[in-house]
Short mmCIF file of C-alpha atoms in Angstrom, two decimals:
data_model
loop_
_atom_site.label_atom_id
_atom_site.label_comp_id
_atom_site.label_asym_id
_atom_site.label_seq_id
_atom_site.Cartn_x
_atom_site.Cartn_y
_atom_site.Cartn_z
CA MET G 22 -99.33 -146.58 -81.65
CA TYR G 23 -96.05 -148.75 -81.46
CA ASN G 24 -92.66 -148.47 -79.38
CA THR G 25 -89.79 -149.69 -80.52
CA LYS G 26 -86.26 -150.16 -78.53
CA LEU G 27 -83.28 -150.27 -80.27
CA VAL G 28 -79.46 -151.18 -79.16
CA ILE G 29 -77.03 -149.72 -81.15
CA GLU G 30 -73.16 -149.33 -81.19
CA TYR G 31 -71.07 -146.92 -82.81
CA ASP G 32 -67.88 -145.60 -83.49
CA GLY G 33 -67.96 -141.57 -82.62
CA THR G 34 -64.80 -140.42 -84.00
CA ASN G 35 -66.60 -138.84 -86.49
CA TYR G 36 -69.18 -137.42 -85.16
CA ASN G 37 -70.73 -134.42 -82.88
CA GLY G 38 -72.12 -136.27 -80.63
CA PHE G 39 -75.28 -138.79 -79.86
CA GLN G 40 -77.87 -135.91 -79.46
CA ILE G 41 -79.26 -134.07 -82.34
CA GLN G 42 -77.84 -130.35 -82.37
CA SER G 43 -79.65 -127.49 -84.32
CA LYS G 44 -76.91 -127.21 -86.63
CA THR G 45 -75.05 -129.99 -87.06
CA LYS G 46 -78.10 -132.61 -87.51
CA ASN G 47 -76.01 -135.15 -89.99
CA GLN G 48 -72.86 -135.42 -88.10
CA THR G 49 -74.75 -136.68 -85.06
CA ILE G 50 -75.75 -140.47 -84.51
CA GLN G 51 -79.33 -139.58 -83.76
CA GLY G 52 -79.48 -137.37 -86.74
CA HIS G 53 -78.27 -140.42 -88.75
CA LEU G 54 -80.80 -142.71 -86.77
CA GLU G 55 -84.19 -140.43 -87.53
CA ARG G 56 -83.25 -140.12 -91.16
CA VAL G 57 -83.31 -143.99 -91.61
CA ILE G 58 -86.33 -144.12 -89.47
CA HIS G 59 -88.29 -141.61 -91.58
CA THR G 60 -87.26 -143.28 -94.63
CA LEU G 61 -88.34 -147.10 -93.24
CA TYR G 62 -91.65 -146.19 -91.71
CA GLY G 63 -92.42 -142.78 -94.07
CA GLU G 64 -93.51 -140.53 -90.48
CA LYS G 65 -91.02 -138.01 -88.81
CA ILE G 66 -90.55 -139.80 -86.15
CA LYS G 67 -88.62 -138.60 -82.55
CA SER G 68 -86.45 -140.65 -80.84
CA ILE G 69 -85.76 -141.17 -77.13
CA ILE G 70 -82.09 -141.47 -76.04
CA CYS G 71 -80.73 -143.42 -73.06
CA SER G 72 -77.55 -141.63 -72.60
CA ARG G 73 -76.37 -138.55 -74.40
CA THR G 74 -73.18 -139.58 -75.08
CA ASP G 75 -70.68 -136.67 -76.14
CA LYS G 76 -68.55 -135.66 -79.19
CA GLY G 77 -66.17 -138.63 -79.70
CA VAL G 78 -67.66 -140.93 -77.08
CA HIS G 79 -68.11 -144.36 -78.27
CA ALA G 80 -71.22 -146.81 -77.41
CA LYS G 81 -71.63 -150.87 -77.52
CA GLY G 82 -75.06 -150.41 -76.38
CA GLN G 83 -76.89 -147.34 -76.56
CA VAL G 84 -80.13 -147.80 -76.58
CA ILE G 85 -83.17 -145.72 -78.42
CA ASN G 86 -86.76 -146.02 -78.45
CA PHE G 87 -89.23 -144.35 -80.72
CA HIS G 88 -93.07 -144.52 -81.28
CA HIS G 89 -94.54 -145.17 -84.79
CA SER G 90 -97.91 -145.69 -86.12
CA LYS G 91 -97.16 -148.90 -88.08
CA ASP G 92 -96.17 -152.75 -87.16
CA LYS G 93 -94.20 -152.77 -90.56
CA PHE G 94 -91.10 -154.83 -89.97
CA GLU G 95 -90.14 -158.28 -88.00
CA ASN G 96 -87.09 -157.37 -85.76
CA TYR G 97 -84.80 -158.67 -87.84
CA THR G 98 -85.80 -157.63 -91.06
CA LEU G 99 -86.15 -153.92 -89.12
CA ILE G 100 -82.17 -154.31 -88.17
CA LYS G 101 -81.24 -155.35 -91.80
CA ALA G 102 -83.19 -152.40 -93.11
CA MET G 103 -81.64 -149.71 -90.67
CA ASN G 104 -77.73 -151.19 -91.18
CA ALA G 105 -78.44 -150.87 -95.01
CA ASN G 106 -78.97 -147.42 -94.93
CA LEU G 107 -76.62 -146.39 -91.71
CA PRO G 108 -73.14 -145.40 -91.97
CA LEU G 109 -70.75 -148.69 -91.58
CA ASP G 110 -69.75 -147.16 -88.07
CA ILE G 111 -73.12 -146.74 -86.95
CA ARG G 112 -74.78 -149.88 -86.54
CA VAL G 113 -78.23 -151.65 -85.22
CA LEU G 114 -77.51 -154.77 -83.19
CA ASP G 115 -81.05 -155.62 -81.57
CA ALA G 116 -84.64 -154.50 -82.15
CA GLU G 117 -87.53 -155.50 -80.77
CA ILE G 118 -91.22 -153.99 -79.89
CA VAL G 119 -91.68 -153.02 -76.37
CA ASP G 120 -94.52 -151.75 -73.99
CA LEU G 121 -95.96 -148.55 -74.94
CA ASN G 122 -94.71 -147.16 -71.97
CA PHE G 123 -91.20 -148.03 -72.05
CA HIS G 124 -88.86 -145.12 -71.91
CA SER G 125 -85.16 -146.12 -72.75
CA ARG G 126 -83.59 -143.03 -70.59
CA TYR G 127 -86.19 -143.07 -67.54
CA HIS G 128 -86.33 -146.68 -67.11
CA ALA G 129 -82.74 -147.06 -67.31
CA LYS G 130 -81.82 -149.16 -63.72
CA GLY G 131 -77.99 -148.81 -64.40
CA LYS G 132 -75.17 -148.58 -67.20
CA THR G 133 -71.53 -149.65 -67.82
CA TYR G 134 -68.94 -147.54 -69.03
CA SER G 135 -65.35 -148.60 -69.80
CA TYR G 136 -62.32 -146.25 -70.37
CA LEU G 137 -59.12 -147.48 -71.88
CA ILE G 138 -56.01 -146.31 -70.94
CA ASP G 139 -52.80 -147.13 -73.27
CA ASN G 140 -49.69 -147.01 -71.15
CA SER G 141 -47.42 -147.94 -73.49
CA VAL G 142 -44.42 -146.34 -75.11
CA ALA G 143 -46.29 -145.16 -78.19
CA HIS G 144 -49.99 -144.84 -78.91
CA ARG G 145 -50.33 -148.55 -80.14
CA PRO G 146 -52.23 -148.36 -83.54
CA LEU G 147 -54.62 -150.93 -83.14
CA TRP G 148 -56.83 -149.73 -80.12
CA MET G 149 -55.63 -146.11 -80.66
CA LYS G 150 -59.17 -144.51 -81.85
CA TYR G 151 -60.58 -145.97 -78.29
CA SER G 152 -57.69 -145.24 -75.88
CA HIS G 153 -56.08 -142.39 -74.30
CA HIS G 154 -52.12 -142.74 -74.60
CA ILE G 155 -50.44 -142.00 -71.28
CA PRO G 156 -46.96 -142.64 -71.82
CA HIS G 157 -45.52 -142.01 -67.93
CA PRO G 158 -45.67 -144.57 -65.26
CA LEU G 159 -49.32 -145.34 -63.47
CA ASP G 160 -49.44 -146.62 -60.38
CA VAL G 161 -52.61 -148.80 -61.14
CA LYS G 162 -52.72 -150.38 -56.96
CA ALA G 163 -53.08 -146.61 -55.98
CA MET G 164 -55.92 -145.68 -58.84
CA GLN G 165 -57.83 -149.07 -58.10
CA LYS G 166 -57.86 -147.70 -54.01
CA ALA G 167 -58.65 -144.53 -55.11
CA SER G 168 -61.78 -145.72 -57.06
CA THR G 169 -63.04 -147.29 -53.98
CA TYR G 170 -63.81 -144.01 -52.22
CA LEU G 171 -66.39 -143.06 -54.81
CA LEU G 172 -68.39 -146.29 -54.46
CA GLY G 173 -71.58 -146.11 -53.06
CA THR G 174 -74.12 -142.89 -52.84
CA HIS G 175 -72.88 -139.67 -53.18
CA ASP G 176 -73.23 -136.13 -54.15
CA PHE G 177 -71.05 -136.19 -57.45
CA THR G 178 -71.23 -132.70 -58.04
CA SER G 179 -66.93 -132.33 -57.98
CA PHE G 180 -67.19 -134.86 -60.84
CA LYS G 181 -70.13 -133.23 -62.99
CA GLY G 182 -68.97 -131.24 -66.13
CA ARG G 183 -69.98 -127.61 -65.34
CA LYS G 184 -72.64 -127.94 -68.62
CA GLY G 185 -74.44 -130.60 -67.16
CA VAL G 186 -78.07 -129.43 -66.30
CA THR G 187 -79.30 -132.64 -64.11
CA LYS G 188 -81.47 -131.69 -60.99
CA SER G 189 -80.17 -134.13 -58.41
CA PRO G 190 -76.15 -134.71 -58.46
CA ILE G 191 -76.83 -137.73 -56.31
CA ARG G 192 -75.87 -141.08 -57.89
CA THR G 193 -74.88 -144.51 -56.83
CA LEU G 194 -71.69 -146.32 -58.12
CA TYR G 195 -71.76 -150.25 -57.88
CA ASN G 196 -68.95 -151.21 -58.99
CA ILE G 197 -65.72 -149.66 -60.57
CA ASP G 198 -62.93 -152.46 -61.73
CA THR G 199 -59.37 -151.70 -62.57
CA ASN G 200 -58.29 -154.02 -65.10
CA ALA G 201 -53.91 -153.66 -66.00
CA LYS G 202 -52.82 -156.31 -68.69
CA ASP G 203 -50.42 -155.87 -70.87
CA ARG G 204 -49.63 -152.45 -70.65
CA TYR G 205 -53.58 -151.35 -71.28
CA ILE G 206 -55.55 -150.00 -68.33
CA THR G 207 -59.30 -150.25 -68.34
CA PHE G 208 -61.59 -148.85 -66.06
CA THR G 209 -64.85 -150.24 -66.04
CA ILE G 210 -67.53 -148.32 -63.82
CA GLU G 211 -71.01 -149.32 -63.21
CA GLY G 212 -73.84 -146.90 -61.72
CA ASN G 213 -77.62 -146.41 -61.65
CA GLY G 214 -76.28 -143.12 -63.50
CA PHE G 215 -74.00 -140.53 -64.38
CA LEU G 216 -73.52 -136.54 -64.42
CA TYR G 217 -72.73 -134.52 -67.34
CA ASN G 218 -68.81 -135.94 -67.97
CA MET G 219 -68.77 -137.91 -64.65
CA VAL G 220 -67.10 -140.66 -65.96
CA ARG G 221 -63.95 -138.72 -67.69
CA ILE G 222 -63.75 -136.54 -64.59
CA ILE G 223 -63.63 -139.40 -62.56
CA VAL G 224 -60.94 -141.39 -64.56
CA GLY G 225 -59.14 -137.49 -65.11
CA THR G 226 -58.88 -137.67 -61.26
CA LEU G 227 -57.75 -140.98 -60.88
CA ILE G 228 -54.90 -140.95 -63.90
CA ILE G 229 -53.47 -137.89 -61.21
CA VAL G 230 -53.45 -140.40 -58.33
CA GLY G 231 -51.54 -142.71 -60.62
CA ARG G 232 -49.10 -140.46 -61.67
CA GLY G 233 -48.57 -139.72 -57.86
CA GLN G 234 -49.95 -136.34 -57.80
CA LEU G 235 -52.56 -137.14 -55.39
CA GLN G 236 -52.87 -139.01 -53.03
CA SER G 237 -55.45 -142.60 -53.00
CA HIS G 238 -57.77 -141.15 -49.79
CA GLU G 239 -57.73 -137.51 -51.14
CA VAL G 240 -60.54 -138.77 -53.89
CA TYR G 241 -62.95 -138.93 -50.62
CA GLU G 242 -61.88 -135.17 -49.43
CA ILE G 243 -62.31 -134.09 -53.10
CA LEU G 244 -65.85 -135.78 -53.29
CA LYS G 245 -66.84 -133.97 -50.09
CA GLN G 246 -66.10 -130.39 -51.40
CA LYS G 247 -68.87 -131.16 -53.63
CA ASP G 248 -66.98 -128.44 -56.03
CA ARG G 249 -65.65 -129.44 -59.62
CA SER G 250 -62.76 -127.21 -59.42
CA PHE G 251 -61.20 -129.74 -56.67
CA ALA G 252 -61.19 -132.91 -59.26
CA GLY G 253 -58.74 -133.75 -61.87
CA PRO G 254 -59.10 -132.74 -65.72
CA THR G 255 -61.80 -134.36 -67.77
CA ALA G 256 -60.35 -137.42 -69.69
CA PRO G 257 -60.54 -136.85 -73.76
CA ALA G 258 -63.86 -138.41 -74.89
CA HIS G 259 -62.05 -140.87 -77.42
CA GLY G 260 -60.79 -143.43 -74.20
CA LEU G 261 -64.83 -143.89 -73.24
CA ILE G 262 -66.89 -146.56 -74.09
CA LEU G 263 -70.76 -146.95 -73.50
CA GLU G 264 -70.99 -150.83 -72.82
CA LYS G 265 -74.63 -151.14 -71.43
CA VAL G 266 -77.86 -150.30 -70.18
CA TYR G 267 -80.03 -152.22 -67.87
CA TYR G 268 -83.48 -152.27 -67.12
CA MET R 18 -21.17 -152.64 -86.90
CA TYR R 19 -24.25 -152.93 -84.83
CA ASN R 20 -27.59 -154.86 -85.03
CA THR R 21 -30.49 -153.33 -83.52
CA LYS R 22 -33.56 -155.29 -82.89
CA LEU R 23 -36.92 -153.57 -83.29
CA VAL R 24 -40.87 -154.61 -81.99
CA ILE R 25 -43.56 -153.13 -84.09
CA GLU R 26 -47.26 -152.83 -83.96
CA TYR R 27 -49.22 -151.95 -87.50
CA ASP R 28 -52.53 -151.35 -88.15
CA GLY R 29 -52.33 -152.72 -91.95
CA THR R 30 -55.63 -151.73 -93.29
CA ASN R 31 -53.61 -149.16 -95.44
CA TYR R 32 -50.83 -151.14 -96.41
CA ASN R 33 -49.66 -153.57 -99.24
CA GLY R 34 -48.32 -155.71 -96.56
CA PHE R 35 -45.04 -155.77 -94.47
CA GLN R 36 -42.22 -156.71 -97.31
CA ILE R 37 -41.14 -153.75 -99.39
CA GLN R 38 -42.21 -154.89 -103.14
CA SER R 39 -40.68 -152.89 -106.44
CA LYS R 40 -43.63 -150.63 -106.84
CA THR R 41 -45.23 -149.60 -103.79
CA LYS R 42 -42.00 -149.27 -101.68
CA ASN R 43 -43.88 -146.45 -100.04
CA GLN R 44 -46.97 -148.18 -99.06
CA THR R 45 -44.82 -151.18 -97.71
CA ILE R 46 -44.47 -150.93 -93.65
CA GLN R 47 -40.86 -152.32 -94.47
CA GLY R 48 -40.71 -149.55 -96.58
CA HIS R 49 -41.74 -146.87 -94.61
CA LEU R 50 -39.44 -148.36 -91.69
CA GLU R 51 -36.28 -148.28 -93.84
CA ARG R 52 -37.28 -144.86 -95.48
CA VAL R 53 -37.32 -143.50 -91.28
CA ILE R 54 -34.13 -145.68 -90.20
CA HIS R 55 -32.00 -143.98 -93.41
CA THR R 56 -32.92 -140.64 -92.13
CA LEU R 57 -31.92 -141.34 -88.54
CA TYR R 58 -28.71 -143.12 -89.45
CA GLY R 59 -28.00 -141.63 -92.70
CA GLU R 60 -26.90 -144.75 -94.12
CA LYS R 61 -28.84 -147.17 -96.72
CA ILE R 62 -29.62 -150.32 -94.60
CA LYS R 63 -32.13 -153.26 -95.37
CA SER R 64 -34.01 -155.06 -92.62
CA ILE R 65 -34.24 -158.15 -91.80
CA ILE R 66 -38.23 -159.15 -91.45
CA CYS R 67 -39.61 -162.10 -89.02
CA SER R 68 -42.83 -162.37 -90.74
CA ARG R 69 -44.10 -161.19 -94.21
CA THR R 70 -47.35 -160.47 -93.43
CA ASP R 71 -49.83 -159.86 -96.08
CA LYS R 72 -51.44 -157.05 -97.31
CA GLY R 73 -54.52 -156.06 -94.65
CA VAL R 74 -52.81 -158.06 -92.10
CA HIS R 75 -52.08 -156.50 -88.56
CA ALA R 76 -49.46 -156.82 -85.90
CA LYS R 77 -48.73 -156.12 -82.58
CA GLY R 78 -45.21 -157.89 -82.43
CA GLN R 79 -43.64 -157.94 -85.69
CA VAL R 80 -39.94 -158.10 -85.33
CA ILE R 81 -37.01 -156.73 -87.61
CA ASN R 82 -33.33 -156.13 -87.07
CA PHE R 83 -31.10 -154.18 -88.83
CA HIS R 84 -27.08 -153.73 -89.06
CA HIS R 85 -26.05 -150.12 -88.55
CA SER R 86 -22.21 -148.97 -88.50
CA LYS R 87 -22.60 -146.06 -85.66
CA ASP R 88 -24.17 -146.62 -81.90
CA LYS R 89 -26.25 -143.27 -82.42
CA PHE R 90 -29.25 -143.36 -79.96
CA GLU R 91 -30.58 -144.87 -76.57
CA ASN R 92 -32.82 -147.10 -77.03
CA TYR R 93 -35.51 -145.27 -75.78
CA THR R 94 -34.30 -142.12 -77.84
CA LEU R 95 -34.74 -144.52 -80.74
CA ILE R 96 -38.13 -145.33 -80.21
CA LYS R 97 -39.06 -141.73 -79.88
CA ALA R 98 -37.46 -140.85 -82.83
CA MET R 99 -38.32 -143.70 -84.99
CA ASN R 100 -42.25 -142.79 -84.10
CA ALA R 101 -41.63 -139.11 -84.64
CA ASN R 102 -40.75 -140.05 -88.54
CA LEU R 103 -43.47 -142.66 -89.05
CA PRO R 104 -46.98 -142.54 -90.02
CA LEU R 105 -49.55 -142.93 -86.48
CA ASP R 106 -50.96 -146.45 -87.74
CA ILE R 107 -47.12 -147.75 -87.54
CA ARG R 108 -45.25 -147.62 -84.08
CA VAL R 109 -42.00 -148.71 -82.80
CA LEU R 110 -42.67 -150.47 -78.99
CA ASP R 111 -39.10 -151.65 -78.50
CA ALA R 112 -35.74 -151.36 -79.37
CA GLU R 113 -32.64 -152.85 -78.52
CA ILE R 114 -29.40 -153.29 -79.50
CA VAL R 115 -28.81 -157.41 -79.73
CA ASP R 116 -26.00 -159.67 -80.78
CA LEU R 117 -24.25 -159.20 -84.47
CA ASN R 118 -25.63 -162.49 -85.26
CA PHE R 119 -29.20 -162.31 -84.01
CA HIS R 120 -31.72 -162.51 -87.23
CA SER R 121 -35.35 -161.74 -86.64
CA ARG R 122 -36.32 -164.59 -89.28
CA TYR R 123 -34.19 -167.62 -88.18
CA HIS R 124 -33.80 -166.98 -84.87
CA ALA R 125 -37.48 -167.20 -83.82
CA LYS R 126 -38.77 -170.18 -82.23
CA GLY R 127 -42.07 -169.71 -82.36
CA LYS R 128 -45.11 -167.17 -83.35
CA THR R 129 -48.86 -166.45 -82.30
CA TYR R 130 -51.28 -165.26 -84.31
CA SER R 131 -55.06 -164.12 -83.47
CA TYR R 132 -57.79 -164.31 -85.77
CA LEU R 133 -61.32 -162.42 -84.83
CA ILE R 134 -64.46 -162.92 -85.63
CA ASP R 135 -67.62 -160.95 -85.32
CA ASN R 136 -70.64 -163.23 -85.18
CA SER R 137 -73.07 -160.86 -84.56
CA VAL R 138 -76.16 -160.09 -86.86
CA ALA R 139 -74.03 -156.90 -88.17
CA HIS R 140 -70.56 -156.03 -88.10
CA ARG R 141 -70.06 -153.96 -85.11
CA PRO R 142 -68.21 -150.71 -85.90
CA LEU R 143 -65.66 -150.95 -82.92
CA TRP R 144 -63.63 -153.72 -84.11
CA MET R 145 -64.67 -153.91 -87.67
CA LYS R 146 -61.35 -153.51 -89.16
CA TYR R 147 -59.84 -156.10 -87.18
CA SER R 148 -62.60 -158.67 -87.60
CA HIS R 149 -64.20 -161.02 -90.15
CA HIS R 150 -67.90 -160.37 -90.10
CA ILE R 151 -69.93 -163.87 -90.03
CA PRO R 152 -73.64 -163.45 -89.21
CA HIS R 153 -74.30 -167.04 -89.44
CA PRO R 154 -74.81 -169.19 -87.18
CA LEU R 155 -71.67 -171.33 -85.86
CA ASP R 156 -70.84 -174.15 -84.06
CA VAL R 157 -68.06 -173.16 -81.40
CA LYS R 158 -67.74 -176.63 -79.91
CA ALA R 159 -67.38 -178.35 -83.15
CA MET R 160 -64.67 -175.61 -84.50
CA GLN R 161 -62.67 -176.15 -81.24
CA LYS R 162 -62.60 -179.91 -81.60
CA ALA R 163 -61.92 -179.27 -85.41
CA SER R 164 -58.74 -177.66 -84.04
CA THR R 165 -57.46 -180.31 -82.02
CA TYR R 166 -56.67 -182.30 -85.42
CA LEU R 167 -54.06 -179.92 -86.44
CA LEU R 168 -51.80 -179.68 -83.49
CA GLY R 169 -48.81 -181.33 -83.23
CA THR R 170 -46.12 -181.70 -86.33
CA HIS R 171 -47.32 -182.24 -89.34
CA ASP R 172 -47.32 -181.55 -93.24
CA PHE R 173 -49.40 -178.34 -93.62
CA THR R 174 -49.45 -178.83 -97.64
CA SER R 175 -53.21 -178.65 -97.74
CA PHE R 176 -53.11 -175.26 -95.55
CA LYS R 177 -50.56 -173.42 -97.68
CA GLY R 178 -51.30 -170.77 -100.04
CA ARG R 179 -50.47 -171.40 -103.93
CA LYS R 180 -47.79 -168.51 -104.01
CA GLY R 181 -46.10 -169.71 -100.67
CA VAL R 182 -42.21 -170.53 -101.55
CA THR R 183 -41.06 -172.53 -98.46
CA LYS R 184 -38.81 -175.50 -98.46
CA SER R 185 -40.30 -177.46 -96.31
CA PRO R 186 -43.88 -177.82 -95.44
CA ILE R 187 -43.83 -179.30 -92.12
CA ARG R 188 -44.59 -177.25 -88.99
CA THR R 189 -45.52 -177.78 -85.33
CA LEU R 190 -48.76 -176.46 -84.20
CA TYR R 191 -48.27 -175.88 -79.95
CA ASN R 192 -51.81 -174.65 -79.56
CA ILE R 193 -55.11 -173.32 -81.03
CA ASP R 194 -57.16 -171.69 -78.46
CA THR R 195 -60.78 -170.82 -79.37
CA ASN R 196 -62.42 -168.28 -77.03
CA ALA R 197 -66.13 -167.13 -77.55
CA LYS R 198 -67.08 -164.06 -75.82
CA ASP R 199 -69.89 -161.61 -76.28
CA ARG R 200 -70.40 -163.00 -80.07
CA TYR R 201 -66.82 -162.66 -80.89
CA ILE R 202 -64.90 -165.86 -81.82
CA THR R 203 -61.12 -165.52 -81.23
CA PHE R 204 -58.41 -168.23 -82.36
CA THR R 205 -55.12 -167.78 -80.83
CA ILE R 206 -53.00 -170.16 -82.83
CA GLU R 207 -49.02 -170.77 -81.29
CA GLY R 208 -46.63 -172.61 -83.82
CA ASN R 209 -43.00 -172.58 -84.72
CA GLY R 210 -43.60 -171.21 -87.84
CA PHE R 211 -46.34 -170.74 -90.53
CA LEU R 212 -46.62 -171.52 -94.45
CA TYR R 213 -47.82 -168.68 -96.65
CA ASN R 214 -51.59 -168.27 -95.68
CA MET R 215 -51.51 -171.25 -93.25
CA VAL R 216 -53.39 -169.20 -90.37
CA ARG R 217 -55.92 -167.97 -92.88
CA ILE R 218 -56.59 -171.38 -94.46
CA ILE R 219 -56.68 -173.14 -90.97
CA VAL R 220 -59.57 -170.44 -89.98
CA GLY R 221 -60.91 -170.92 -93.57
CA THR R 222 -61.43 -174.42 -92.84
CA LEU R 223 -62.73 -173.89 -89.13
CA ILE R 224 -65.43 -171.67 -90.16
CA ILE R 225 -66.90 -174.20 -92.57
CA VAL R 226 -66.92 -176.72 -89.61
CA GLY R 227 -68.93 -173.79 -87.50
CA ARG R 228 -71.49 -173.62 -90.12
CA GLY R 229 -71.89 -177.68 -90.26
CA GLN R 230 -70.58 -177.94 -94.17
CA LEU R 231 -67.59 -180.18 -92.80
CA GLN R 232 -67.22 -182.44 -89.77
CA SER R 233 -64.67 -181.95 -87.25
CA HIS R 234 -62.77 -184.99 -88.20
CA GLU R 235 -62.59 -184.17 -91.68
CA VAL R 236 -59.76 -181.70 -90.81
CA TYR R 237 -57.71 -184.14 -90.29
CA GLU R 238 -58.32 -186.29 -93.50
CA ILE R 239 -57.72 -182.67 -95.33
CA LEU R 240 -54.34 -182.47 -93.71
CA LYS R 241 -53.60 -185.92 -95.07
CA GLN R 242 -54.26 -185.35 -98.51
CA LYS R 243 -51.36 -182.39 -98.62
CA ASP R 244 -53.34 -180.97 -101.22
CA ARG R 245 -54.53 -177.37 -100.66
CA SER R 246 -57.72 -177.97 -102.99
CA PHE R 247 -59.20 -180.18 -100.03
CA ALA R 248 -59.10 -176.96 -97.27
CA GLY R 249 -61.71 -174.06 -97.06
CA PRO R 250 -61.13 -171.12 -98.16
CA THR R 251 -58.30 -168.31 -97.10
CA ALA R 252 -59.99 -166.40 -94.58
CA PRO R 253 -59.73 -162.49 -95.16
CA ALA R 254 -56.72 -160.68 -94.05
CA HIS R 255 -58.16 -157.86 -91.91
CA GLY R 256 -58.88 -160.52 -89.31
CA LEU R 257 -55.43 -161.54 -88.67
CA ILE R 258 -52.98 -160.32 -86.04
CA LEU R 259 -49.29 -161.08 -85.52
CA GLU R 260 -49.46 -161.29 -81.97
CA LYS R 261 -46.06 -162.56 -80.61
CA VAL R 262 -42.91 -163.89 -81.67
CA TYR R 263 -40.83 -165.95 -79.55
CA TYR R 264 -36.99 -165.90 -79.23
#
């Protein structure tokens, strides 16, 4: 038995999220990957996903692993063979045979997400599919300050989508970087793990701060409430990119 | 009479270039702009383009100007009205009434273009439409060194596409920045003006250097030949972005 780890980039625009769902197998990224793995290895294989990104969310560094009975391909050959059979908006960037007990989700030590806001007068075409357009003025300093209240280890229940089924709501955020340049604002968020919709709810809350409808320090009050209804709205999926997973 | 200047961003993927051609009026960016200007001002108006970008080339800061008989709109209102009538992949980012004799092409003092190469094993989905994929190893230092031979004022005939009809082939390049990060290579090229296909032929030549098929210093020999056949191939349109025009 072998265990192969893949690093994948995808444009989530045209997919119903990463994870296979009963009725939408072919419109999920996992569905496409398992179809191609089946073709190449000649066996039905279940893949293990690191991050179950939602409908419309993108990734530059998603990780999966899968067990297979034969060592059929060199790493480079597997990358080429996978890509030859996948849609152009899903690409395998790296492949390697790893330890049999490696688990792409359980062994992840941390992840980085980025969220891009286009703060121009018009939603600019070049990064349109990967940015959330907000034409209103945003106070970047206030957003940056608000983000610092979320750093560290907290119960993030207030920032968890209602569909989330994770056992513990405790997560640690290592860093939130706020970069404003040329009317683009990028939040880069690193943590040991994220609850369902957590990044999008954090960004939705920071946007309310940026618009002056919430004070920076009130973000800490929201955190303490442990109640989703106190936080801001969930920012749209298409601004979110899973940048990297750390092991 | 009034003279209005517009700054425009567009994704060139679906267009036959910027300039109106006899049979493809509606598939050009200028065609769309003039259609909307006609609708808004109620008069047939010819626009003056700064840079006639080719089929498939993108822009973040294209500039046009046009003369009109009535001062009908505030700047912000004009931006909104233009964008409400344009396709989503063409956006007006700025509008202002300028001096009557302002000419978007003749008064341009300089321009910046960027060219993006995706040097990963697979053509990555997220910037696929705006990058040229080269899976082979590229010697970035050799490309950077080669680019320095092109700086300054030269006869760029060797780097001019055959269709170009400009009177003088003399241009000045102020800077070529070569940035390599995360397997993306970006060339940012600033000059007082560019001949037909000049940026794409420069990049095509630098790529040959990067692949080791040409020595860095030979780029200077090519320049001295004043003959297009000595330079490298024209790099594909979709990696090129007109970043900015200076006045």
